[in-house]
Short mmCIF file of N, CA and C in Angstrom, two decimals:
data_model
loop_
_atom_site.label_atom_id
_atom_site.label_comp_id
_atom_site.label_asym_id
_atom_site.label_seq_id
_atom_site.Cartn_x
_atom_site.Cartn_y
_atom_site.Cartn_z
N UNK Z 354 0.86 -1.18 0.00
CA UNK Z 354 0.00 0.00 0.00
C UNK Z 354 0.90 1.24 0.00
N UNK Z 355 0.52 2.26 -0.53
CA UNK Z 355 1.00 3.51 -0.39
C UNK Z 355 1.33 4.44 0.85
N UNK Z 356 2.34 5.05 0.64
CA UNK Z 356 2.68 5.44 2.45
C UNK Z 356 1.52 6.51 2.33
N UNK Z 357 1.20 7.03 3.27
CA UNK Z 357 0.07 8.23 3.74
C UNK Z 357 0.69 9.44 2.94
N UNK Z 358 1.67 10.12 3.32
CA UNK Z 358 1.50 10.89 1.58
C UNK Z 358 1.41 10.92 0.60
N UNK Z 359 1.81 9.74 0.19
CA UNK Z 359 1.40 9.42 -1.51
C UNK Z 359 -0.02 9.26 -1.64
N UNK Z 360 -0.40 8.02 -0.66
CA UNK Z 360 -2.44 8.02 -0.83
C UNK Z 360 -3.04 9.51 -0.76
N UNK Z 361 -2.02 10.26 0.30
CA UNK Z 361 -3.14 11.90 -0.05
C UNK Z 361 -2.91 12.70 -1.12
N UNK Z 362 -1.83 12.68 -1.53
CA UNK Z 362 -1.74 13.34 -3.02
C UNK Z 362 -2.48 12.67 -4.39
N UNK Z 363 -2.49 11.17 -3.82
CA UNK Z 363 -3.29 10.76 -4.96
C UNK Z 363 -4.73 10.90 -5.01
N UNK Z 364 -5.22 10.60 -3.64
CA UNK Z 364 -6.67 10.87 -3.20
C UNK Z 364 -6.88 12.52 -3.71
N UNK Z 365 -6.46 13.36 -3.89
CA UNK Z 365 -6.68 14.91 -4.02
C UNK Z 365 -6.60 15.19 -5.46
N UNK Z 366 -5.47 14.83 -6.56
CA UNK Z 366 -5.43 14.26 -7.77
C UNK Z 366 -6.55 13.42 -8.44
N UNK Z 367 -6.80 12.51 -8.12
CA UNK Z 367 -8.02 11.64 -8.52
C UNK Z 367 -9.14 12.20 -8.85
N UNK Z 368 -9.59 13.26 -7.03
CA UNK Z 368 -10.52 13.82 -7.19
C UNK Z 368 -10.75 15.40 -8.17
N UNK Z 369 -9.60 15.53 -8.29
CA UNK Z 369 -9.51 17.03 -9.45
C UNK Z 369 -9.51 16.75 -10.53
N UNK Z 370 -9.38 15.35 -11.14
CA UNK Z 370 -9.45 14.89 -12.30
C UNK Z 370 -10.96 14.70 -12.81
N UNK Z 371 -11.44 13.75 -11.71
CA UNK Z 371 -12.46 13.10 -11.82
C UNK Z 371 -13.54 14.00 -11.08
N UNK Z 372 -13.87 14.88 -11.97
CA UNK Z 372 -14.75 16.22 -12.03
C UNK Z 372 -16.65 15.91 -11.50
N UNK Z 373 -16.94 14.32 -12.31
CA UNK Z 373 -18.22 14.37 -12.12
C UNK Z 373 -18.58 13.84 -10.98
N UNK Z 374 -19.87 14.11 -9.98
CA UNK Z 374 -20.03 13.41 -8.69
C UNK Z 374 -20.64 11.97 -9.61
N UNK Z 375 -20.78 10.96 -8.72
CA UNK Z 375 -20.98 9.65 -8.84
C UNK Z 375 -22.14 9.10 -9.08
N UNK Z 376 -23.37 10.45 -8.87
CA UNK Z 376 -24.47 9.98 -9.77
C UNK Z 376 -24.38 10.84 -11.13
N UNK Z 377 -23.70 11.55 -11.32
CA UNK Z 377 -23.85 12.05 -12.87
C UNK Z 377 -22.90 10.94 -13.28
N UNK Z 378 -21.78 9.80 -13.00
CA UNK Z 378 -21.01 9.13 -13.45
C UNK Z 378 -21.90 8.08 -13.77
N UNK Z 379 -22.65 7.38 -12.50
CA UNK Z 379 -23.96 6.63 -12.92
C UNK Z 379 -24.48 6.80 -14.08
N UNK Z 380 -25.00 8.22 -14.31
CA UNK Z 380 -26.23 8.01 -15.35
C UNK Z 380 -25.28 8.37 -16.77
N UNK Z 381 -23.93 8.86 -16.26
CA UNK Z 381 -23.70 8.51 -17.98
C UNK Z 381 -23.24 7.25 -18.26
N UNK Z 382 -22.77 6.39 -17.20
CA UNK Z 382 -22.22 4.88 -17.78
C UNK Z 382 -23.84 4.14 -17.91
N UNK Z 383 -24.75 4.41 -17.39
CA UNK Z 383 -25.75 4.00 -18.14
C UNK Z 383 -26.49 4.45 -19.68
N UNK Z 384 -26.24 5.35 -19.69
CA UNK Z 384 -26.61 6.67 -20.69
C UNK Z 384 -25.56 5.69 -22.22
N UNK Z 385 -24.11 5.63 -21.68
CA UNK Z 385 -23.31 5.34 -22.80
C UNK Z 385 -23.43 4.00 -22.97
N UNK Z 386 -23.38 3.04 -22.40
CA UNK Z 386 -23.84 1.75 -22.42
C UNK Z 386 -24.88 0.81 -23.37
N UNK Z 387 -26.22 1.99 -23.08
CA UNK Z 387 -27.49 1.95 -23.90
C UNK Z 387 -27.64 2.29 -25.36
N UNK Z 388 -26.38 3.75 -25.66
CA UNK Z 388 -26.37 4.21 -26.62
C UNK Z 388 -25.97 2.87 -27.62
N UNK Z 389 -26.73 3.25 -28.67
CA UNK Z 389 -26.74 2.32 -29.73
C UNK Z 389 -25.37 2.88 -30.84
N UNK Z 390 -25.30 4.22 -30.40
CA UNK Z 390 -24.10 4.72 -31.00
C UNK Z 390 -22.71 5.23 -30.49
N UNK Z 391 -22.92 4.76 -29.09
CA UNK Z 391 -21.85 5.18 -28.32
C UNK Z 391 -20.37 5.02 -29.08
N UNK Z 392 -19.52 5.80 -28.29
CA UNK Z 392 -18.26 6.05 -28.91
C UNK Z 392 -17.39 4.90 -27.89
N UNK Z 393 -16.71 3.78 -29.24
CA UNK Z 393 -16.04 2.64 -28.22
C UNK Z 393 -14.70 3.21 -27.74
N UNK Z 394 -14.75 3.33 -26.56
CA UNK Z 394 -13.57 4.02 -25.67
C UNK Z 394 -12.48 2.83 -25.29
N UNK Z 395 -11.31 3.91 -25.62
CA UNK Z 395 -9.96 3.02 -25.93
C UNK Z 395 -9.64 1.56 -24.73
N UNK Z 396 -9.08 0.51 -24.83
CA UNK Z 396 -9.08 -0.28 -23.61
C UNK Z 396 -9.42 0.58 -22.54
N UNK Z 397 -8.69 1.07 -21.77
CA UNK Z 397 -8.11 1.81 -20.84
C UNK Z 397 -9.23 2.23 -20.12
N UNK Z 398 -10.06 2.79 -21.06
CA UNK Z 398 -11.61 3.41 -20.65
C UNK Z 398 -13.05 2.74 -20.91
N UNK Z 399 -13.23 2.00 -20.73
CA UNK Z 399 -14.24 1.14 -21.00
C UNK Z 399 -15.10 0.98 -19.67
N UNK Z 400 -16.26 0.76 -19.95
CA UNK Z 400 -17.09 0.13 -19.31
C UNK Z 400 -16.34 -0.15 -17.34
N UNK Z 401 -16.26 -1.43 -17.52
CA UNK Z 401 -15.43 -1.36 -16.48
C UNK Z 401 -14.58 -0.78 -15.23
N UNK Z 402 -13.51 0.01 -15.95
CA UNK Z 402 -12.94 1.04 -15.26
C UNK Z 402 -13.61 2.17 -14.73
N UNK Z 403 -14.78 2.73 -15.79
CA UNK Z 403 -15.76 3.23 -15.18
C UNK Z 403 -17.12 3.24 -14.01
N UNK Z 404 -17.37 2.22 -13.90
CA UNK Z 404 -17.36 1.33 -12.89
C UNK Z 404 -16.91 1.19 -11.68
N UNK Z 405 -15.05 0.84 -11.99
CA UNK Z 405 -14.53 0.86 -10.59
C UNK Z 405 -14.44 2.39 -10.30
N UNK Z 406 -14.25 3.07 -11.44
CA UNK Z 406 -13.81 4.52 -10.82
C UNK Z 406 -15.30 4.77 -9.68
N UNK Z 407 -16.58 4.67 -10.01
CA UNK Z 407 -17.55 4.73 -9.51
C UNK Z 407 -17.63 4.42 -8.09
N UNK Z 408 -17.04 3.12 -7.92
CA UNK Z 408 -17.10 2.56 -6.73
C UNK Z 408 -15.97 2.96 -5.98
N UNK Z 409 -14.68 3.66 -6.89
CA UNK Z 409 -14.13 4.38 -5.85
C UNK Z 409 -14.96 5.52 -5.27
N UNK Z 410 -15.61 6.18 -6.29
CA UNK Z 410 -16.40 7.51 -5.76
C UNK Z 410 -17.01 7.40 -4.07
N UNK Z 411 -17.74 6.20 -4.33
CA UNK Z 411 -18.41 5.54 -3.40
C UNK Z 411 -17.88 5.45 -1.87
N UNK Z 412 -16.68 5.33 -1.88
CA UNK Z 412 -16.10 4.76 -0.57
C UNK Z 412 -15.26 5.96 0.34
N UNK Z 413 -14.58 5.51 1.18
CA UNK Z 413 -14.03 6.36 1.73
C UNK Z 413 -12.52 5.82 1.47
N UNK Z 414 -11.31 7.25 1.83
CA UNK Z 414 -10.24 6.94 1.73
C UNK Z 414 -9.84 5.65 2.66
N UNK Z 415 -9.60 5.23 3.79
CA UNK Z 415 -9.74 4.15 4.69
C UNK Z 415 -9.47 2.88 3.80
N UNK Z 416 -10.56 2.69 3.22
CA UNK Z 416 -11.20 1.66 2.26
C UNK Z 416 -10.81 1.08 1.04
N UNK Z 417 -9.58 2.06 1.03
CA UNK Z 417 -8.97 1.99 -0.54
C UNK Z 417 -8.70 0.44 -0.58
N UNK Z 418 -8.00 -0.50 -1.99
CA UNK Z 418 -7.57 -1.34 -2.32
C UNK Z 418 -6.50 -1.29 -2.83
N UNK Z 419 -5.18 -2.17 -3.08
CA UNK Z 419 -4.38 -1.96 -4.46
C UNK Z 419 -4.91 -1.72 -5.52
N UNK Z 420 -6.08 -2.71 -5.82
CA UNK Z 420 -6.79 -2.38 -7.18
C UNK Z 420 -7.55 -0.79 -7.46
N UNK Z 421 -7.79 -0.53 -6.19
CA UNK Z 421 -8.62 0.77 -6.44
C UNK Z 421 -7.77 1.94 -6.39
N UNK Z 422 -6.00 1.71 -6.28
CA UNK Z 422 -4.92 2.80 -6.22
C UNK Z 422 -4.68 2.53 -7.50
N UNK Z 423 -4.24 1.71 -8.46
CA UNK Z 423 -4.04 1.09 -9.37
C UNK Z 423 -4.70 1.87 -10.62
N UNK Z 424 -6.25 1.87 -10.31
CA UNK Z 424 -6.86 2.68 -11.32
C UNK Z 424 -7.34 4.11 -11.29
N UNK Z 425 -6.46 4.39 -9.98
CA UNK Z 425 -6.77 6.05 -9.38
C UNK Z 425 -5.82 6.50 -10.22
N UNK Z 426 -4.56 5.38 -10.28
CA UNK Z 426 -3.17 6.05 -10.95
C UNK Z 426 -3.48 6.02 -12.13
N UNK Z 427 -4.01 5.46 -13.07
CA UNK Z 427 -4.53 5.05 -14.55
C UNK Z 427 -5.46 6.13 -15.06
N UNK Z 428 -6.60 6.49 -13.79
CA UNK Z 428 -7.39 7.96 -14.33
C UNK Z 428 -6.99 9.18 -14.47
N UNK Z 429 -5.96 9.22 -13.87
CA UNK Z 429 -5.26 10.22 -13.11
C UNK Z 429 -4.07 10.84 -14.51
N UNK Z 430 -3.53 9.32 -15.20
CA UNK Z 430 -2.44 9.65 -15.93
C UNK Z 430 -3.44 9.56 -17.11
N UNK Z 431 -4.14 9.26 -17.23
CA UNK Z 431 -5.34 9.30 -19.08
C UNK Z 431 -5.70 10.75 -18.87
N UNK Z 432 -6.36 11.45 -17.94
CA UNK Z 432 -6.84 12.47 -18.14
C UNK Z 432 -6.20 13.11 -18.08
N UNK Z 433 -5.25 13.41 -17.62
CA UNK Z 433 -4.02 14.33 -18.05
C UNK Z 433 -3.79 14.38 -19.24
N UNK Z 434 -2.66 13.18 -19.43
CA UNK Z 434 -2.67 12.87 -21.25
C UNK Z 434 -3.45 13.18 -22.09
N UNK Z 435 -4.87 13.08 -22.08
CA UNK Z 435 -6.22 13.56 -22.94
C UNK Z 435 -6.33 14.67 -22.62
N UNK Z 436 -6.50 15.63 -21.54
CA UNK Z 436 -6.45 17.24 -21.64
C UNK Z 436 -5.36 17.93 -21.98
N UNK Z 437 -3.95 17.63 -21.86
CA UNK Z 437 -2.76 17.88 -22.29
C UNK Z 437 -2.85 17.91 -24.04
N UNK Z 438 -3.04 16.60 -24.44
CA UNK Z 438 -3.49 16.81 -26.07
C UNK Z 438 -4.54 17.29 -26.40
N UNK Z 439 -5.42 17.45 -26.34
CA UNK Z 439 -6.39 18.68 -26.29
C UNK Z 439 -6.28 20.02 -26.62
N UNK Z 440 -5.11 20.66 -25.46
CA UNK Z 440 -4.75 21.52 -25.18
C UNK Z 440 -4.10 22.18 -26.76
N UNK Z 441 -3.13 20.84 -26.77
CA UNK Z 441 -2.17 21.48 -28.16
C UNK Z 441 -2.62 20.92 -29.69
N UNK Z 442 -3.95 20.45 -29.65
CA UNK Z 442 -4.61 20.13 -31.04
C UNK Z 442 -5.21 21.41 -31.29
N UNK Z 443 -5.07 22.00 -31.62
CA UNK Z 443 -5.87 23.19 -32.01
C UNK Z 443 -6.72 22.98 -33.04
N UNK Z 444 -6.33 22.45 -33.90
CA UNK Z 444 -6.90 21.67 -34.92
C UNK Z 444 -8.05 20.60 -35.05
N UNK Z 445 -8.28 20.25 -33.85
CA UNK Z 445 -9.31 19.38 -33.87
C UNK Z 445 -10.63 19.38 -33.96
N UNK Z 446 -11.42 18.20 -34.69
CA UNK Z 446 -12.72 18.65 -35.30
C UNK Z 446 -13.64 19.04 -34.35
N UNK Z 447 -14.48 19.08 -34.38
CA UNK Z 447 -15.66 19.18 -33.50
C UNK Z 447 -16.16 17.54 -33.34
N UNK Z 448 -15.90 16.86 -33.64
CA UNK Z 448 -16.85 15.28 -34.07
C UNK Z 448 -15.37 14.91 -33.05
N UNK Z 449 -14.23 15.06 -33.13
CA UNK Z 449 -13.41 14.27 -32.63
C UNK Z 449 -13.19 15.06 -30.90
N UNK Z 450 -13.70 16.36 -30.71
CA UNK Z 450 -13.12 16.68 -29.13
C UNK Z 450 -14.34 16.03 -28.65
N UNK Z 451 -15.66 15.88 -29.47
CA UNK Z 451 -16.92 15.03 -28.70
C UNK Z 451 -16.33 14.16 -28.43
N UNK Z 452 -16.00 12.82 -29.19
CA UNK Z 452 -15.67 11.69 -28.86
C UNK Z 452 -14.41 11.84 -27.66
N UNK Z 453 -13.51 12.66 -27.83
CA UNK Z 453 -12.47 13.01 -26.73
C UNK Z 453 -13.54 12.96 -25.30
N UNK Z 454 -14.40 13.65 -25.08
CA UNK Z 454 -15.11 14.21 -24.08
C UNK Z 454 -16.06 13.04 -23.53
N UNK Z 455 -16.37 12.54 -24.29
CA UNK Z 455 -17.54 11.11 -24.16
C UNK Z 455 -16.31 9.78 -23.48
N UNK Z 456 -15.32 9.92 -23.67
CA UNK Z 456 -14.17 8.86 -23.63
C UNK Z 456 -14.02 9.31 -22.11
N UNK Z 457 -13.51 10.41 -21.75
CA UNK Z 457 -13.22 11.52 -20.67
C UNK Z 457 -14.33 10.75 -19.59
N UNK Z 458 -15.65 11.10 -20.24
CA UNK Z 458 -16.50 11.27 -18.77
C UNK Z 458 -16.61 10.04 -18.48
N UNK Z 459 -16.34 8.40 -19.45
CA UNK Z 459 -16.38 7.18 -19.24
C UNK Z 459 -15.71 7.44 -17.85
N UNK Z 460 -14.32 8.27 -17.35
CA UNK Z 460 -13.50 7.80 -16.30
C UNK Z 460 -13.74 9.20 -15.14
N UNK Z 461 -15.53 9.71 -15.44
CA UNK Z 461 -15.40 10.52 -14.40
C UNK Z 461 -15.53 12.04 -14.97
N UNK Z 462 -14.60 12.33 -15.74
CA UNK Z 462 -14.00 13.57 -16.14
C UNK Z 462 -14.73 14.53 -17.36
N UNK Z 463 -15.47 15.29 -17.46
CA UNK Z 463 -16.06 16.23 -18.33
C UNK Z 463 -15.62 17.66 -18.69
N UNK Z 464 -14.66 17.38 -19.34
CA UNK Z 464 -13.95 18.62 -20.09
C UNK Z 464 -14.52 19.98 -20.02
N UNK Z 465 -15.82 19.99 -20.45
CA UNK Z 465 -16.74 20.90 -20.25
C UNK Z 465 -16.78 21.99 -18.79
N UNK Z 466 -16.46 21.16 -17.69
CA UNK Z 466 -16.68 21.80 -16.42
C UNK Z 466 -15.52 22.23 -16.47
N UNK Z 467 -15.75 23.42 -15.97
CA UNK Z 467 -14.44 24.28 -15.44
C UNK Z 467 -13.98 23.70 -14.18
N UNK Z 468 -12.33 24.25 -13.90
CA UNK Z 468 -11.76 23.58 -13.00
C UNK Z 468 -12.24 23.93 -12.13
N UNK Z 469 -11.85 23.10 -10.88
CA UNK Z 469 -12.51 23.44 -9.36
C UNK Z 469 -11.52 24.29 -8.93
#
């Protein structure tokens, strides 16, 4: 397990990443799920992970797991990476920052909201 400063920097990270509360995460992993046209999000972000990210939402720090540090570190380094390129596509379509953004909120995160 992580020594107590690392779990709090990551616990504080996680949560600045992972922008949406846990019932707007709910109703979009149901929302995207259903869609008949949903956008298939890269391994990394799928179904699943969204999910656990959820059930991290859910819990308290205390409670953590390896598995549930594991994919704190995984949300943590995608959404970076995906707002970082973002940042310097200037170029990008409108059809492709959607799908960027739909991929995003699979792990929590909605581009859209301004930072906290």
């Amino acid at each position: 397990m992580a020594d107590a400063l690392e779990l709090d920097a990551l616990w504080e990270e996680f949560h600045r990443v992972v922008n949406m509360t846990s019932q707007e995460l709910a109703a979009w992993l149901r929302v995207n799920e259903a869609s008949q046209e949903s956008v298939p999000p890269p391994e990394h972000a799928g179904s699943p992970t969204g999910e656990h990210v959820l059930a991290i939402l859910q819990k308290r720090r205390a409670d953590l797991t390896e598995d549930d540090l594991g994919v704190m570190y995984e949300v943590v380094d995608t959404v970076t990476a995906e707002t970082d390129r973002e940042r310097a596509a200037a170029d990008e379509s409108e059809a492709e920052r959607t799908r960027r953004r739909q991929r995003l909120m699979t792990l929590g995160h909605d581009a859209l909201r301004p930072p906290a």
